GROMACS .gro file of C-alpha atoms in nm:
model
  187
    1MET     CA    1   8.359   8.527  10.321
    2ALA     CA    2   8.194   8.864  10.254
    3TYR     CA    3   8.435   9.140  10.162
    4THR     CA    4   8.375   9.504  10.243
    5SER     CA    5   8.701   9.637  10.105
    6SER     CA    6   8.767   9.786   9.766
    7CYS     CA    7   8.953   9.615   9.488
    8TYR     CA    8   9.322   9.688   9.441
    9TRP     CA    9   9.305   9.710   9.063
   10CYS     CA   10   8.979   9.886   8.982
   11MET     CA   11   8.937  10.072   9.315
   12GLU     CA   12   8.569   9.993   9.306
   13SER     CA   13   8.364   9.794   9.547
   14LEU     CA   14   8.470   9.437   9.471
   15LYS     CA   15   8.400   9.381   9.106
   16CYS     CA   16   8.712   9.167   9.101
   17VAL     CA   17   8.939   8.987   9.347
   18PRO     CA   18   9.065   9.196   9.641
   19TYR     CA   19   9.437   9.265   9.656
   20TYR     CA   20   9.530   9.038   9.943
   21ASP     CA   21   9.345   8.738   9.800
   22ALA     CA   22   9.506   8.804   9.463
   23LEU     CA   23   9.843   8.812   9.636
   24LEU     CA   24   9.771   8.479   9.803
   25LEU     CA   25   9.664   8.332   9.469
   26SER     CA   26   9.982   8.470   9.309
   27ALA     CA   27  10.182   8.303   9.582
   28VAL     CA   28  10.025   7.968   9.496
   29TRP     CA   29  10.061   8.015   9.119
   30MET     CA   30  10.416   8.144   9.134
   31LYS     CA   31  10.516   7.923   9.426
   32TRP     CA   32  10.630   8.223   9.629
   33SER     CA   33  10.786   8.153   9.962
   34LYS     CA   34  10.660   8.309  10.282
   35PRO     CA   35  10.951   8.560  10.298
   36THR     CA   36  10.874   8.677   9.943
   37MET     CA   37  10.508   8.728  10.026
   38MET     CA   38  10.590   8.906  10.350
   39LEU     CA   39  10.827   9.137  10.164
   40GLU     CA   40  10.556   9.216   9.908
   41LEU     CA   41  10.301   9.286  10.178
   42GLU     CA   42  10.539   9.494  10.388
   43TYR     CA   43  10.639   9.693  10.079
   44GLY     CA   44  10.272   9.764  10.009
   45LEU     CA   45  10.218   9.863  10.371
   46GLN     CA   46  10.517  10.096  10.353
   47GLN     CA   47  10.377  10.259  10.037
   48TYR     CA   48  10.042  10.311  10.209
   49ARG     CA   49  10.219  10.479  10.502
   50VAL     CA   50  10.405  10.718  10.269
   51VAL     CA   51  10.082  10.818  10.095
   52GLU     CA   52   9.912  10.856  10.433
   53MET     CA   53  10.182  11.098  10.552
   54LYS     CA   54  10.140  11.308  10.236
   55LEU     CA   55   9.763  11.318  10.275
   56LEU     CA   56   9.793  11.413  10.643
   57ALA     CA   57  10.022  11.703  10.549
   58GLN     CA   58   9.768  11.820  10.291
   59GLN     CA   59   9.493  11.791  10.550
   60ARG     CA   60   9.690  12.004  10.798
   61ASP     CA   61   9.746  12.268  10.529
   62LEU     CA   62   9.379  12.281  10.438
   63GLN     CA   63   9.272  12.294  10.801
   64ALA     CA   64   9.500  12.594  10.851
   65LYS     CA   65   9.385  12.759  10.528
   66ILE     CA   66   9.009  12.747  10.595
   67PRO     CA   67   9.013  12.972  10.907
   68ASP     CA   68   9.231  13.225  10.719
   69ILE     CA   69   8.982  13.241  10.433
   70GLU     CA   70   8.692  13.276  10.678
   71LYS     CA   71   8.876  13.558  10.855
   72CYS     CA   72   8.927  13.739  10.523
   73LEU     CA   73   8.559  13.693  10.440
   74ASP     CA   74   8.464  13.848  10.775
   75VAL     CA   75   8.687  14.149  10.711
   76VAL     CA   76   8.545  14.207  10.363
   77ALA     CA   77   8.191  14.166  10.500
   78THR     CA   78   8.269  14.421  10.770
   79LEU     CA   79   8.397  14.664  10.507
   80GLN     CA   80   8.079  14.601  10.308
   81ALA     CA   81   7.865  14.672  10.615
   82LYS     CA   82   8.053  14.997  10.691
   83LYS     CA   83   8.005  15.118  10.333
   84GLY     CA   84   7.831  15.453  10.321
   85THR     CA   85   7.823  15.508  10.699
   86GLY     CA   86   8.109  15.755  10.681
   87GLU     CA   87   8.292  15.610  10.980
   88ALA     CA   88   8.642  15.468  10.943
   89LEU     CA   89   8.715  15.109  11.029
   90THR     CA   90   8.996  15.064  11.279
   91ALA     CA   91   9.176  14.732  11.244
   92ASP     CA   92   9.485  14.568  11.386
   93PHE     CA   93   9.666  14.358  11.127
   94GLU     CA   94   9.971  14.138  11.139
   95VAL     CA   95  10.270  14.285  10.957
   96SER     CA   96  10.505  14.003  11.046
   97GLU     CA   97  10.491  13.715  11.288
   98GLY     CA   98  10.417  13.871  11.626
   99ILE     CA   99  10.428  14.230  11.492
  100TYR     CA  100  10.097  14.411  11.453
  101SER     CA  101  10.001  14.754  11.326
  102ARG     CA  102   9.682  14.957  11.358
  103ALA     CA  103   9.513  15.093  11.048
  104HIS     CA  104   9.221  15.329  10.993
  105VAL     CA  105   9.040  15.229  10.676
  106GLU     CA  106   8.821  15.494  10.518
  107ASP     CA  107   8.530  15.407  10.294
  108THR     CA  108   8.682  15.233   9.994
  109ASP     CA  109   8.548  15.043   9.696
  110SER     CA  110   8.839  14.803   9.657
  111VAL     CA  111   9.020  14.542   9.860
  112CYS     CA  112   9.369  14.398   9.809
  113LEU     CA  113   9.394  14.023   9.853
  114TRP     CA  114   9.718  13.838   9.911
  115LEU     CA  115   9.716  13.546   9.669
  116GLY     CA  116  10.052  13.400   9.769
  117ALA     CA  117  10.382  13.367   9.581
  118ASN     CA  118  10.444  13.740   9.639
  119VAL     CA  119  10.127  13.831   9.451
  120MET     CA  120   9.866  14.076   9.574
  121LEU     CA  121   9.573  14.186   9.359
  122GLU     CA  122   9.317  14.458   9.400
  123TYR     CA  123   8.952  14.354   9.373
  124SER     CA  124   8.623  14.530   9.422
  125ARG     CA  125   8.451  14.428   9.744
  126GLU     CA  126   8.194  14.221   9.556
  127GLU     CA  127   8.461  14.041   9.351
  128ALA     CA  128   8.665  13.979   9.666
  129MET     CA  129   8.361  13.831   9.845
  130ALA     CA  130   8.287  13.606   9.546
  131LEU     CA  131   8.650  13.492   9.514
  132LEU     CA  132   8.688  13.424   9.885
  133GLN     CA  133   8.355  13.241   9.899
  134LYS     CA  134   8.459  13.024   9.602
  135ASN     CA  135   8.799  12.954   9.762
  136LEU     CA  136   8.630  12.859  10.090
  137GLU     CA  137   8.391  12.619   9.915
  138ASN     CA  138   8.680  12.463   9.719
  139ALA     CA  139   8.890  12.423  10.034
  140LYS     CA  140   8.603  12.257  10.223
  141ALA     CA  141   8.529  12.025   9.930
  142SER     CA  142   8.898  11.932   9.904
  143LEU     CA  143   8.906  11.861  10.276
  144GLU     CA  144   8.605  11.629  10.247
  145VAL     CA  145   8.770  11.438   9.961
  146LEU     CA  146   9.093  11.420  10.157
  147VAL     CA  147   8.917  11.278  10.463
  148ALA     CA  148   8.749  11.013  10.245
  149ASP     CA  149   9.086  10.925  10.088
  150LEU     CA  150   9.244  10.896  10.431
  151GLN     CA  151   8.965  10.665  10.547
  152PHE     CA  152   9.010  10.446  10.239
  153LEU     CA  153   9.385  10.438  10.299
  154ARG     CA  154   9.339  10.342  10.664
  155ASP     CA  155   9.110  10.060  10.554
  156GLN     CA  156   9.377   9.939  10.312
  157VAL     CA  157   9.642   9.952  10.587
  158THR     CA  158   9.418   9.744  10.812
  159ILE     CA  159   9.351   9.493  10.534
  160THR     CA  160   9.722   9.463  10.461
  161GLN     CA  161   9.805   9.413  10.829
  162VAL     CA  162   9.539   9.142  10.855
  163THR     CA  163   9.678   8.977  10.542
  164ILE     CA  164  10.028   8.980  10.692
  165ALA     CA  165   9.886   8.808  10.999
  166ARG     CA  166   9.703   8.555  10.779
  167VAL     CA  167  10.021   8.471  10.587
  168TYR     CA  168  10.217   8.434  10.909
  169ASN     CA  169   9.949   8.206  11.058
  170TRP     CA  170   9.933   8.004  10.734
  171ASP     CA  171  10.311   7.955  10.749
  172VAL     CA  172  10.293   7.843  11.114
  173HIS     CA  173  10.014   7.599  11.022
  174GLN     CA  174  10.218   7.459  10.729
  175ARG     CA  175  10.525   7.410  10.949
  176ARG     CA  176  10.314   7.228  11.210
  177LEU     CA  177  10.173   7.001  10.939
  178GLN     CA  178  10.526   6.926  10.811
  179GLN     CA  179  10.646   6.863  11.164
  180ALA     CA  180  10.353   6.628  11.231
  181ALA     CA  181  10.417   6.446  10.902
  182THR     CA  182  10.786   6.396  10.986
  183THR     CA  183  10.710   6.269  11.338
  184THR     CA  184  10.451   6.021  11.208
  185SER     CA  185  10.689   5.899  10.934
  186GLU     CA  186  10.969   5.851  11.189
  187SER     CA  187  10.747   5.639  11.416
   0.00000   0.00000   0.00000
């Protein structure tokens, strides 16, 4: 059988035995019963689900963060474009959720960026553009890694579910063999 999954131990593309086959081998070596194996598999599946929920929350946060960074970049670029024209920039900004205020921004050389955790720093426009561009690239790269991790995790969930089905079917097959052996010995 050709495997396309990754190994449980080394997390690389099958340089050793995949997790579910190792679990089946462990069951034979340790003489695990079907309930013990099912518990092990269901525990692993539960752990995958917990990690998946955490990764999905991180993905939602990043997906909300990227448009905010892009919006800030647009505002700083607009300020950069208005530099030296002498006209004031009129902008509506959100003071609180659902509360907006209008501001007239004269030609200025600095920009204040909200960094979070009640921290706001003043940067030159060039520094602000560089910082925001770097943050945007980092956020997009993190999102790509997160999507790849989620795909790997979904593959592992599928493999575990298939393994649970294989163990269940193996148990049904073993019971049928035992039942056939007892009926032939009784006859």
